[in-house]
Short mmCIF file of C-alpha atoms in Angstrom, two decimals:
data_model
loop_
_atom_site.label_atom_id
_atom_site.label_comp_id
_atom_site.label_asym_id
_atom_site.label_seq_id
_atom_site.Cartn_x
_atom_site.Cartn_y
_atom_site.Cartn_z
CA MET E 1499 -25.55 -42.42 -20.98
CA SER E 1500 -25.66 -43.30 -17.22
CA ALA E 1501 -25.37 -46.78 -16.28
CA SER E 1502 -29.75 -46.20 -15.28
CA ARG E 1503 -30.07 -46.59 -19.01
CA ARG E 1504 -28.27 -49.50 -19.96
CA SER E 1505 -29.03 -51.43 -17.23
CA GLY E 1506 -32.30 -50.96 -17.55
CA THR E 1507 -33.33 -49.89 -14.05
CA THR E 1508 -35.24 -46.47 -14.84
CA ASP E 1509 -38.55 -48.27 -13.73
CA GLU E 1510 -37.46 -49.06 -10.19
CA LEU E 1511 -37.82 -45.09 -9.67
CA GLY E 1512 -40.71 -44.81 -11.75
CA PRO E 1513 -42.11 -45.75 -15.29
CA ASP E 1514 -41.01 -43.57 -17.97
CA GLU E 1515 -44.55 -41.98 -18.38
CA SER E 1516 -43.81 -39.74 -21.74
CA GLY E 1517 -44.59 -42.47 -24.02
CA GLU E 1518 -41.61 -40.92 -25.92
CA PRO E 1519 -38.57 -43.36 -27.08
CA GLY E 1520 -36.31 -40.51 -25.33
CA GLY E 1521 -37.48 -40.26 -22.15
CA SER E 1522 -35.42 -42.29 -20.57
CA ASP E 1523 -32.49 -40.56 -22.53
CA LEU E 1524 -33.34 -37.28 -20.84
CA LEU E 1525 -33.40 -38.37 -17.58
CA ALA E 1526 -30.07 -40.19 -17.99
CA ALA E 1527 -28.83 -36.62 -19.53
CA LEU E 1528 -30.35 -34.72 -16.52
CA LEU E 1529 -28.58 -36.99 -13.98
CA ASP E 1530 -25.25 -36.52 -15.40
CA GLY E 1531 -25.64 -32.93 -15.73
CA MET E 1532 -26.10 -32.37 -12.05
CA ASP E 1533 -23.51 -30.42 -9.72
CA ALA E 1534 -24.11 -32.40 -7.49
CA ALA E 1535 -23.43 -35.93 -6.62
CA LEU E 1536 -26.29 -38.64 -7.00
CA CYS E 1537 -26.93 -41.88 -6.08
CA ALA E 1538 -30.18 -44.10 -5.52
CA PHE E 1539 -31.33 -47.45 -3.88
CA ASP E 1540 -34.50 -49.55 -4.82
CA ALA E 1541 -36.22 -50.91 -1.99
CA ASP E 1542 -33.87 -53.32 -1.40
CA GLY E 1543 -30.96 -51.06 -1.22
CA VAL E 1544 -29.79 -52.02 -4.82
CA VAL E 1545 -27.88 -49.17 -6.40
CA THR E 1546 -29.79 -48.37 -9.16
CA HIS E 1547 -28.53 -45.29 -10.54
CA TRP E 1548 -24.98 -43.07 -10.04
CA ASN E 1549 -24.20 -40.15 -12.35
CA ARG E 1550 -20.98 -38.85 -13.21
CA GLU E 1551 -20.40 -36.17 -10.58
CA ALA E 1552 -20.63 -39.23 -7.97
CA GLU E 1553 -18.05 -41.17 -10.47
CA ARG E 1554 -15.57 -37.93 -10.25
CA ILE E 1555 -15.65 -37.49 -6.43
CA LEU E 1556 -15.38 -41.62 -5.36
CA GLY E 1557 -13.56 -43.06 -8.70
CA TRP E 1558 -16.31 -45.32 -9.25
CA THR E 1559 -18.04 -45.89 -12.69
CA ALA E 1560 -21.65 -46.51 -13.04
CA ALA E 1561 -20.93 -49.85 -14.35
CA GLU E 1562 -18.85 -50.65 -10.92
CA ALA E 1563 -21.29 -48.95 -9.09
CA VAL E 1564 -25.38 -49.63 -10.34
CA GLY E 1565 -26.46 -53.30 -8.91
CA ARG E 1566 -24.35 -53.26 -6.13
CA HIS E 1567 -26.41 -54.26 -2.41
CA GLY E 1568 -25.47 -50.77 -0.79
CA PHE E 1569 -22.10 -49.36 -0.41
CA ALA E 1570 -20.63 -51.98 1.83
CA GLY E 1571 -17.57 -53.46 0.71
CA TRP E 1572 -16.68 -50.86 -1.66
CA ALA E 1573 -17.44 -46.99 -0.81
CA VAL E 1574 -17.32 -47.38 2.95
CA ARG E 1575 -15.55 -49.37 5.38
CA SER E 1576 -16.46 -52.80 6.27
CA ALA E 1577 -17.29 -51.58 10.02
CA ASP E 1578 -19.01 -48.53 8.95
CA ALA E 1579 -21.44 -49.98 6.62
CA GLU E 1580 -24.42 -51.46 8.10
CA GLU E 1581 -24.70 -48.51 10.09
CA VAL E 1582 -24.49 -46.16 6.84
CA GLN E 1583 -27.26 -48.80 5.11
CA ALA E 1584 -29.30 -48.28 7.53
CA ARG E 1585 -29.31 -44.57 7.88
CA LEU E 1586 -29.70 -43.91 4.10
CA MET E 1587 -32.70 -46.34 3.80
CA SER E 1588 -34.01 -45.23 7.00
CA ALA E 1589 -35.27 -41.95 4.76
CA MET E 1590 -38.30 -44.37 3.36
CA ARG E 1591 -39.96 -44.36 6.39
CA ALA E 1592 -39.16 -40.20 7.17
CA PRO E 1593 -41.00 -37.62 6.00
CA GLY E 1594 -38.74 -35.25 3.85
CA ARG E 1595 -35.00 -34.90 3.78
CA GLN E 1596 -32.59 -36.27 5.99
CA VAL E 1597 -28.83 -34.75 6.59
CA HIS E 1598 -25.90 -37.37 7.55
CA GLU E 1599 -22.16 -37.27 6.97
CA PHE E 1600 -20.51 -40.29 6.15
CA ALA E 1601 -16.67 -41.17 5.28
CA LEU E 1602 -16.88 -42.86 2.11
CA VAL E 1603 -14.00 -44.78 0.24
CA THR E 1604 -12.32 -43.88 -2.83
CA LYS E 1605 -11.53 -46.26 -5.93
CA GLY E 1606 -8.15 -45.51 -5.27
CA GLY E 1607 -8.15 -46.41 -1.47
CA GLY E 1608 -8.52 -42.63 -0.49
CA ARG E 1609 -11.42 -41.79 2.68
CA VAL E 1610 -13.57 -38.59 1.69
CA LEU E 1611 -16.25 -36.67 4.23
CA VAL E 1612 -19.24 -36.03 2.31
CA ARG E 1613 -22.44 -34.44 3.20
CA THR E 1614 -25.75 -36.52 2.18
CA GLN E 1615 -29.56 -35.27 1.57
CA SER E 1616 -31.29 -38.68 1.72
CA ALA E 1617 -35.23 -38.69 0.79
CA ALA E 1618 -37.97 -41.75 -0.41
CA VAL E 1619 -38.79 -41.75 -3.66
CA ARG E 1620 -42.64 -43.24 -4.01
CA GLY E 1621 -43.45 -45.03 -6.57
CA PRO E 1622 -47.61 -45.09 -8.47
CA ASP E 1623 -49.12 -46.08 -5.88
CA GLY E 1624 -47.60 -43.73 -3.47
CA LYS E 1625 -45.40 -46.23 -1.49
CA PRO E 1626 -41.61 -45.99 -0.75
CA ALA E 1627 -40.07 -47.47 -3.55
CA GLY E 1628 -36.36 -46.56 -3.16
CA VAL E 1629 -34.24 -43.58 -2.08
CA TYR E 1630 -32.52 -40.99 -3.60
CA CYS E 1631 -29.48 -39.96 -2.02
CA ALA E 1632 -27.61 -36.57 -3.26
CA PHE E 1633 -24.24 -35.90 -1.75
CA SER E 1634 -20.92 -33.77 -1.95
CA GLU E 1635 -17.40 -33.27 -0.36
CA VAL E 1636 -18.15 -31.15 2.88
CA HIS E 1637 -15.25 -28.96 2.56
CA ALA E 1638 -17.33 -27.97 -0.89
CA GLN E 1639 -20.15 -27.84 1.02
CA ILE E 1640 -18.82 -25.84 3.96
CA ASP E 1641 -17.59 -23.16 1.09
CA LEU E 1642 -21.28 -23.26 -0.47
CA GLU E 1643 -22.67 -22.28 3.33
CA ARG E 1644 -20.02 -20.12 4.14
CA SER E 1645 -20.43 -17.91 0.70
CA ILE E 1646 -24.26 -17.91 1.57
CA ALA E 1647 -23.84 -17.10 5.32
CA LEU E 1648 -21.26 -14.16 3.82
CA SER E 1649 -23.68 -12.52 1.67
CA GLU E 1650 -26.69 -12.87 4.14
CA ALA E 1651 -24.16 -11.27 6.66
CA LEU E 1652 -23.45 -8.77 4.22
CA PHE E 1653 -27.06 -7.68 3.26
CA GLU E 1654 -27.90 -7.90 7.23
CA ASP E 1655 -25.32 -6.57 9.25
CA ALA E 1656 -22.00 -4.96 7.90
CA SER E 1657 -20.83 -1.89 8.82
CA TRP E 1658 -20.54 -0.26 5.17
CA GLY E 1659 -22.99 -0.41 3.02
CA VAL E 1660 -23.60 -2.96 0.09
CA VAL E 1661 -25.97 -2.63 -3.18
CA LEU E 1662 -26.36 -5.02 -6.00
CA VAL E 1663 -26.21 -3.12 -9.15
CA ASP E 1664 -28.07 -4.62 -12.06
CA ALA E 1665 -26.89 -4.15 -15.90
CA ASP E 1666 -29.42 -1.23 -16.12
CA LEU E 1667 -27.59 0.32 -13.20
CA ARG E 1668 -30.53 0.10 -11.13
CA PRO E 1669 -30.18 -1.00 -7.47
CA ALA E 1670 -31.34 -4.64 -7.33
CA VAL E 1671 -30.89 -5.51 -3.61
CA VAL E 1672 -29.52 -2.71 -0.90
CA ASN E 1673 -28.71 -3.83 2.51
CA ALA E 1674 -29.71 -1.85 5.69
CA HIS E 1675 -26.49 0.34 6.14
CA ALA E 1676 -26.46 1.28 2.21
CA ALA E 1677 -30.28 2.19 2.76
CA ARG E 1678 -29.61 4.47 5.41
CA ALA E 1679 -26.70 6.42 3.36
CA LEU E 1680 -29.04 6.99 0.86
CA GLY E 1681 -31.76 8.55 3.33
CA VAL E 1682 -34.74 5.61 1.76
CA GLY E 1683 -36.00 3.03 2.55
CA ARG E 1684 -34.35 -0.94 1.87
CA THR E 1685 -37.43 -1.81 -0.50
CA SER E 1686 -38.67 1.96 -2.06
CA VAL E 1687 -34.76 2.09 -3.58
CA LEU E 1688 -34.88 -1.09 -5.61
CA GLY E 1689 -35.10 -0.44 -9.06
CA ARG E 1690 -34.91 3.47 -9.15
CA PRO E 1691 -32.66 5.35 -11.04
CA LEU E 1692 -29.42 6.55 -9.44
CA GLY E 1693 -30.24 9.85 -10.17
CA GLU E 1694 -33.61 9.97 -8.31
CA LEU E 1695 -31.36 8.92 -5.18
CA LEU E 1696 -28.23 11.47 -6.15
CA ALA E 1697 -28.59 15.41 -6.69
CA GLN E 1698 -24.70 15.45 -7.38
CA GLY E 1699 -22.17 12.99 -8.50
CA VAL E 1700 -24.36 10.49 -10.14
CA GLU E 1701 -22.71 10.58 -13.48
CA GLU E 1702 -19.22 9.78 -12.20
CA LEU E 1703 -21.13 7.02 -9.84
CA GLU E 1704 -22.29 5.64 -13.05
CA ALA E 1705 -19.19 5.89 -15.28
CA ALA E 1706 -17.45 3.51 -12.96
CA LEU E 1707 -20.15 1.27 -13.08
CA THR E 1708 -20.49 1.11 -16.71
CA HIS E 1709 -16.82 0.62 -16.53
CA VAL E 1710 -16.94 -2.36 -14.23
CA LEU E 1711 -19.38 -4.14 -16.48
CA ALA E 1712 -16.90 -3.60 -19.65
CA GLU E 1713 -13.98 -3.58 -18.18
CA GLY E 1714 -14.16 -5.73 -14.38
CA ALA E 1715 -13.39 -4.22 -11.15
CA PRO E 1716 -10.65 -1.50 -10.42
CA PRO E 1717 -7.76 -2.40 -9.04
CA ALA E 1718 -8.39 0.20 -5.87
CA PRO E 1719 -11.24 1.75 -4.19
CA ALA E 1720 -12.53 4.97 -5.42
CA GLU E 1721 -13.50 7.37 -3.40
CA MET E 1722 -16.77 9.61 -4.70
CA TRP E 1723 -18.27 12.79 -3.63
CA VAL E 1724 -21.91 12.79 -3.71
CA THR E 1725 -24.95 14.96 -2.49
CA VAL E 1726 -27.74 12.50 -1.42
CA ARG E 1727 -31.42 13.99 -1.05
CA THR E 1728 -32.21 13.20 2.44
CA ARG E 1729 -35.53 14.36 4.11
CA GLU E 1730 -33.82 16.83 6.22
CA GLY E 1731 -32.29 18.18 2.86
CA GLU E 1732 -28.93 17.69 0.66
CA LYS E 1733 -25.96 15.90 2.21
CA ARG E 1734 -22.88 16.20 0.66
CA ARG E 1735 -20.82 13.08 1.47
CA CYS E 1736 -17.53 11.64 0.34
CA TRP E 1737 -18.01 7.19 -0.12
CA ARG E 1738 -14.97 5.23 -0.39
CA SER E 1739 -16.20 3.05 -3.30
CA GLY E 1740 -15.31 -0.73 -4.15
CA PHE E 1741 -16.47 -2.52 -7.21
CA LEU E 1742 -16.79 -6.19 -8.01
CA ARG E 1743 -18.12 -7.37 -11.62
CA LEU E 1744 -20.87 -10.14 -11.44
CA ALA E 1745 -20.99 -12.62 -13.53
CA SER E 1746 -23.32 -16.26 -14.07
CA PRO E 1747 -21.28 -18.99 -12.97
CA LEU E 1748 -24.05 -21.22 -15.31
CA ALA E 1749 -23.42 -19.47 -18.33
CA GLU E 1750 -19.89 -21.00 -20.67
CA GLU E 1751 -18.92 -17.92 -21.42
CA PRO E 1752 -19.06 -14.92 -18.59
CA VAL E 1753 -22.56 -12.78 -18.91
CA PRO E 1754 -22.37 -9.50 -16.70
CA LEU E 1755 -25.39 -10.12 -14.15
CA GLY E 1756 -24.17 -6.70 -12.44
CA VAL E 1757 -22.31 -4.87 -10.55
CA GLY E 1758 -21.59 -5.47 -6.31
CA TRP E 1759 -20.81 -1.60 -5.17
CA LEU E 1760 -19.56 -1.66 -1.74
CA PHE E 1761 -18.68 1.47 0.04
CA GLU E 1762 -17.62 3.56 3.26
CA ASP E 1763 -18.51 6.75 5.01
CA VAL E 1764 -15.29 8.52 5.09
CA THR E 1765 -16.78 12.27 4.82
CA GLU E 1766 -15.42 13.21 8.27
CA ALA E 1767 -11.77 11.36 7.77
CA LYS E 1768 -11.49 13.33 4.63
CA HIS E 1769 -12.97 16.67 6.11
CA GLY E 1770 -10.01 16.12 8.66
CA GLU E 1771 -7.66 15.34 5.96
CA GLN E 1772 -8.48 18.80 4.29
CA GLU E 1773 -8.51 20.60 6.99
CA ALA E 1774 -4.78 18.99 8.18
CA ALA E 1775 -3.51 19.91 4.38
CA LEU E 1776 -5.20 23.53 4.53
CA LEU E 1777 -3.77 24.05 8.32
CA ARG E 1778 -0.15 22.96 6.85
CA PHE E 1779 -0.69 25.17 3.53
CA ARG E 1780 -1.04 28.32 5.84
CA THR E 1781 1.67 27.48 8.04
CA ASN E 1782 3.89 27.48 5.36
CA GLN E 1783 3.26 30.29 3.87
CA LEU E 1784 2.97 32.11 7.39
CA HIS E 1785 6.81 30.92 7.41
CA ARG E 1786 7.65 32.18 3.88
CA ALA E 1787 5.91 35.51 4.07
CA ALA E 1788 7.88 36.57 7.56
CA ARG E 1789 11.32 35.40 6.12
CA ALA E 1790 10.49 37.43 2.56
CA ALA E 1791 9.46 40.44 4.58
CA ALA E 1792 12.51 40.06 7.02
CA GLU E 1793 14.40 41.17 3.44
CA CYS E 1794 12.60 43.98 3.06
CA GLU E 1795 14.47 47.38 3.99
CA ASP E 1796 10.94 49.45 3.48
CA PRO E 1797 8.43 48.14 6.66
CA ALA E 1798 5.47 49.30 4.46
CA GLU E 1799 6.67 46.94 1.59
CA ALA E 1800 6.98 43.83 4.18
CA ALA E 1801 3.26 44.52 4.94
CA THR E 1802 2.26 44.09 1.26
CA VAL E 1803 4.79 41.31 1.74
CA HIS E 1804 2.53 39.81 4.14
CA LEU E 1805 -0.68 40.04 2.51
CA ASP E 1806 0.35 38.46 -0.68
CA PHE E 1807 1.28 35.25 0.43
CA ALA E 1808 -1.77 35.26 2.65
CA LEU E 1809 -3.53 35.57 -0.76
CA ALA E 1810 -2.64 32.61 -1.82
CA GLY E 1811 -5.29 29.99 -2.24
CA PHE E 1812 -7.03 32.02 0.89
CA ALA E 1813 -9.01 34.87 -1.50
CA ASP E 1814 -9.07 36.27 -4.60
CA HIS E 1815 -8.82 40.35 -3.38
CA ALA E 1816 -7.18 42.30 -0.35
CA LEU E 1817 -6.98 45.64 0.85
CA VAL E 1818 -5.47 47.33 3.37
CA ASP E 1819 -6.70 50.41 4.92
CA ARG E 1820 -5.07 52.56 7.74
CA VAL E 1821 -7.12 54.77 10.47
CA ALA E 1822 -6.31 58.54 9.10
CA ASP E 1823 -6.11 60.08 12.43
CA ARG E 1824 -2.97 59.45 14.75
CA PRO E 1825 -4.25 55.96 16.00
CA ARG E 1826 -5.83 55.94 19.37
CA ALA E 1827 -6.57 53.33 22.39
CA ASP E 1828 -9.72 51.30 21.67
CA GLY E 1829 -12.67 53.39 22.80
CA ALA E 1830 -11.50 56.82 21.56
CA GLU E 1831 -13.39 56.58 18.07
CA GLY E 1832 -16.86 57.64 18.33
CA PRO E 1833 -19.09 55.98 15.65
CA GLY E 1834 -19.19 58.07 12.68
CA LEU E 1835 -15.42 59.53 13.45
CA VAL E 1836 -13.20 56.64 12.03
CA ARG E 1837 -11.91 57.75 8.60
CA LEU E 1838 -9.73 54.92 6.55
CA VAL E 1839 -7.48 55.57 3.89
CA ARG E 1840 -6.49 52.68 1.42
CA LEU E 1841 -2.72 51.85 2.08
CA ALA E 1842 -2.47 49.03 -0.09
CA ALA E 1843 -4.77 46.85 -2.48
CA THR E 1844 -4.58 43.93 -4.92
CA PRO E 1845 -4.39 44.36 -8.82
CA ALA E 1846 -8.54 44.94 -9.52
CA GLY E 1847 -7.57 43.52 -13.47
CA ALA E 1848 -4.86 41.02 -13.78
CA PRO E 1849 -3.41 39.15 -10.73
CA GLY E 1850 -0.36 40.33 -9.48
CA PRO E 1851 1.30 41.90 -6.37
CA SER E 1852 -0.35 44.18 -4.17
CA LEU E 1853 0.02 47.59 -4.62
CA LEU E 1854 0.96 50.51 -2.29
CA THR E 1855 -1.62 53.71 -2.86
CA GLY E 1856 -3.39 56.15 -0.65
CA ALA E 1857 -0.02 59.03 -0.87
CA ALA E 1858 -2.28 61.36 -1.55
CA GLY E 1859 -4.05 60.74 2.08
CA LEU E 1860 -7.70 60.78 0.81
CA PRO E 1861 -10.08 58.85 3.00
CA VAL E 1862 -12.21 56.18 1.12
CA ARG E 1863 -15.81 56.35 0.87
CA TYR E 1864 -16.81 54.10 3.15
CA PRO E 1865 -20.97 54.18 4.03
CA GLU E 1866 -21.98 54.26 7.41
CA GLY E 1867 -21.99 50.84 8.58
CA HIS E 1868 -19.49 49.71 6.28
CA PRO E 1869 -17.83 46.06 7.44
CA ALA E 1870 -14.27 48.05 7.87
CA LEU E 1871 -15.50 50.41 10.04
CA GLN E 1872 -17.66 48.15 11.94
CA CYS E 1873 -14.42 45.90 12.59
CA VAL E 1874 -12.36 49.44 13.41
CA GLU E 1875 -14.74 50.43 15.66
CA ARG E 1876 -15.48 47.05 17.28
CA GLY E 1877 -11.83 46.11 17.31
CA GLY E 1878 -12.86 42.60 16.28
CA THR E 1879 -13.49 40.48 13.21
CA VAL E 1880 -16.13 41.02 10.95
CA ARG E 1881 -17.75 38.88 8.14
CA ALA E 1882 -19.80 39.74 5.45
CA ASP E 1883 -21.83 38.19 2.50
CA ALA E 1884 -23.99 39.01 -0.75
CA GLY E 1885 -25.95 36.31 0.18
CA SER E 1886 -28.27 34.51 -2.81
CA VAL E 1887 -28.89 36.84 -4.82
CA ALA E 1888 -28.59 37.58 -8.63
CA ALA E 1889 -25.28 37.97 -10.21
CA GLU E 1890 -26.46 41.65 -10.97
CA ARG E 1891 -27.61 42.73 -7.55
CA ALA E 1892 -24.02 40.79 -5.57
CA ARG E 1893 -22.55 43.46 -8.45
CA GLU E 1894 -24.35 45.98 -6.66
CA TRP E 1895 -23.71 44.84 -3.13
CA ALA E 1896 -19.99 44.86 -3.82
CA LEU E 1897 -19.60 48.10 -5.40
CA GLU E 1898 -21.59 49.91 -2.78
CA ARG E 1899 -19.09 48.93 -0.69
CA GLN E 1900 -16.12 49.98 -2.78
CA TRP E 1901 -14.80 46.35 -3.35
CA PRO E 1902 -14.42 44.88 -6.61
CA GLY E 1903 -17.46 44.01 -8.63
CA ASP E 1904 -17.01 39.97 -8.34
CA ALA E 1905 -16.82 40.11 -4.72
CA VAL E 1906 -19.48 37.90 -2.65
CA HIS E 1907 -17.94 36.99 0.51
CA ALA E 1908 -15.79 39.34 2.57
CA LEU E 1909 -13.54 38.91 5.72
CA CYS E 1910 -12.39 42.22 7.78
CA ALA E 1911 -9.64 41.56 10.52
CA VAL E 1912 -8.57 44.56 12.40
CA LEU E 1913 -4.84 45.85 12.71
CA ARG E 1914 -3.65 46.10 16.20
CA SER E 1915 -0.14 46.87 17.36
CA ARG E 1916 1.45 48.12 20.95
CA GLY E 1917 -2.34 48.28 22.35
CA ARG E 1918 -3.34 50.60 19.38
CA THR E 1919 -5.99 50.07 16.19
CA LEU E 1920 -3.81 51.01 13.22
CA GLY E 1921 -6.50 50.18 10.58
CA VAL E 1922 -7.86 47.20 8.72
CA VAL E 1923 -7.45 44.51 6.45
CA THR E 1924 -10.10 42.79 4.22
CA PHE E 1925 -10.21 39.84 2.19
CA LEU E 1926 -12.82 39.17 -0.66
CA ARG E 1927 -13.87 36.19 -2.28
CA GLY E 1928 -15.71 35.80 -5.64
CA PRO E 1929 -18.62 33.88 -6.41
CA GLY E 1930 -16.69 30.64 -7.49
CA ARG E 1931 -15.14 29.91 -3.62
CA SER E 1932 -17.24 29.44 -0.21
CA ARG E 1933 -17.75 31.82 2.44
CA PHE E 1934 -15.12 32.43 5.21
CA GLU E 1935 -15.68 29.89 8.02
CA ARG E 1936 -14.30 30.53 11.20
CA SER E 1937 -10.94 28.46 10.27
CA ASP E 1938 -10.58 31.14 8.01
CA THR E 1939 -11.07 34.00 10.31
CA ALA E 1940 -8.32 32.69 12.70
CA TYR E 1941 -5.86 32.47 9.62
CA ALA E 1942 -7.03 35.94 8.72
CA GLU E 1943 -5.85 37.45 12.63
CA ASP E 1944 -2.60 35.91 12.34
CA VAL E 1945 -1.95 38.04 8.88
CA ALA E 1946 -3.46 40.89 10.45
CA VAL E 1947 -0.98 40.85 13.47
CA ARG E 1948 1.86 40.73 10.94
CA ILE E 1949 0.81 43.48 8.91
CA ALA E 1950 0.11 45.71 12.08
CA THR E 1951 3.65 45.22 12.95
CA ALA E 1952 5.06 45.97 9.72
CA LEU E 1953 2.81 49.00 9.63
CA ASP E 1954 3.36 50.13 12.86
CA LEU E 1955 7.17 49.79 12.54
CA ALA E 1956 6.86 52.10 9.08
CA GLU E 1957 5.21 54.67 10.78
CA THR E 1958 8.01 54.61 13.68
CA ALA E 1959 10.70 55.16 11.32
CA ARG E 1960 8.43 57.70 9.94
CA GLU E 1961 8.38 59.99 12.84
CA ARG E 1962 11.76 59.24 13.85
CA ALA E 1963 12.73 60.35 9.94
CA THR E 1964 11.03 63.91 10.08
CA GLU E 1965 12.50 65.11 13.78
#
């Protein structure tokens, strides 16, 4: 019970109008339960109320504080007492609240810098009857202001996305950066299920949010690939995300209020990392293939070695076709005159090393306009795709071109050595892979140069053997 009740001074701030005997007890309980320190003065400057938070900060008990005239001689230094009292009591004549900073004296003789908010208390007749003063230590107030300022900055000026998700996994607050990343307005996103905002990756995100609600924040950020629906269409992005569980500070036990989700778009950086890793892998494959091919006595076998090393992580099937007639300089072959003979191919069934074929020298039945024929005629790389068609139609597309039935993407690279076109190497990908890109073309051309060199050497060796 506060001293205001024990001393019978509650009426100084207004009569107990409830008519119930517990009204003053309720007021005392409210004052003592406040997180802020509170004291009150009557019109003459006498302390009428002093709660437990004020006792905690300064050490003076309610029994020691209530009834004193101002802070002079106990809560402030004598030199400052008159100024402090004048500034506090000036709130009786000023509208609204006044904010001041004072250095108060603790019971132990120390000094505490506090920030006060004071305002007039009016009696039943509407005239000022006293002043109430709420105060807290300046450093605590500054910490609070910093927290508020940080929250406002995060939701206005942050260069990464910030989303507060409620316990139902729906956005409750979204900052400007996150709204742009999601492709929606800040208000239109509120309360909507995440599945309406993301085309892919929502299951992984919701699982992470649910885990944070149950277990707490993870020890490190997580990288998540999502597909965002935008006005320009769906875009695949990689977001490096951090999560914080939000709990109410007012409950005796932590009550989850939701999750704070902070994310940064690292798509370009991830693409760069993936490209660098892919380049390192392919460079290593070329190096290993060269070392293995150098141990082959038969140059034709060396060509298949280059093909097998290139296939790893690059394509599902590979074919090597050589020009049936004696290779001639560019431009010597006319349209429709090129004939290709299958020289090597990967097994059509189970995976395994490439096999040398074509001993009979029979031309492959490629239809006119086939990508492999175009590659030889142009002397350059050709890409082909089945397109977005049904699986049965894609199979027909592949079989019409004398390729395995599961091929949907093709890349044909010309085999050139000593200024001559020797043939073509064809790499094929199934439906589970992406189409060939420009970086794939450069790699295929590097492999084609090595295969062509091996085939040229094999032909020279045959010619010498027949002399």
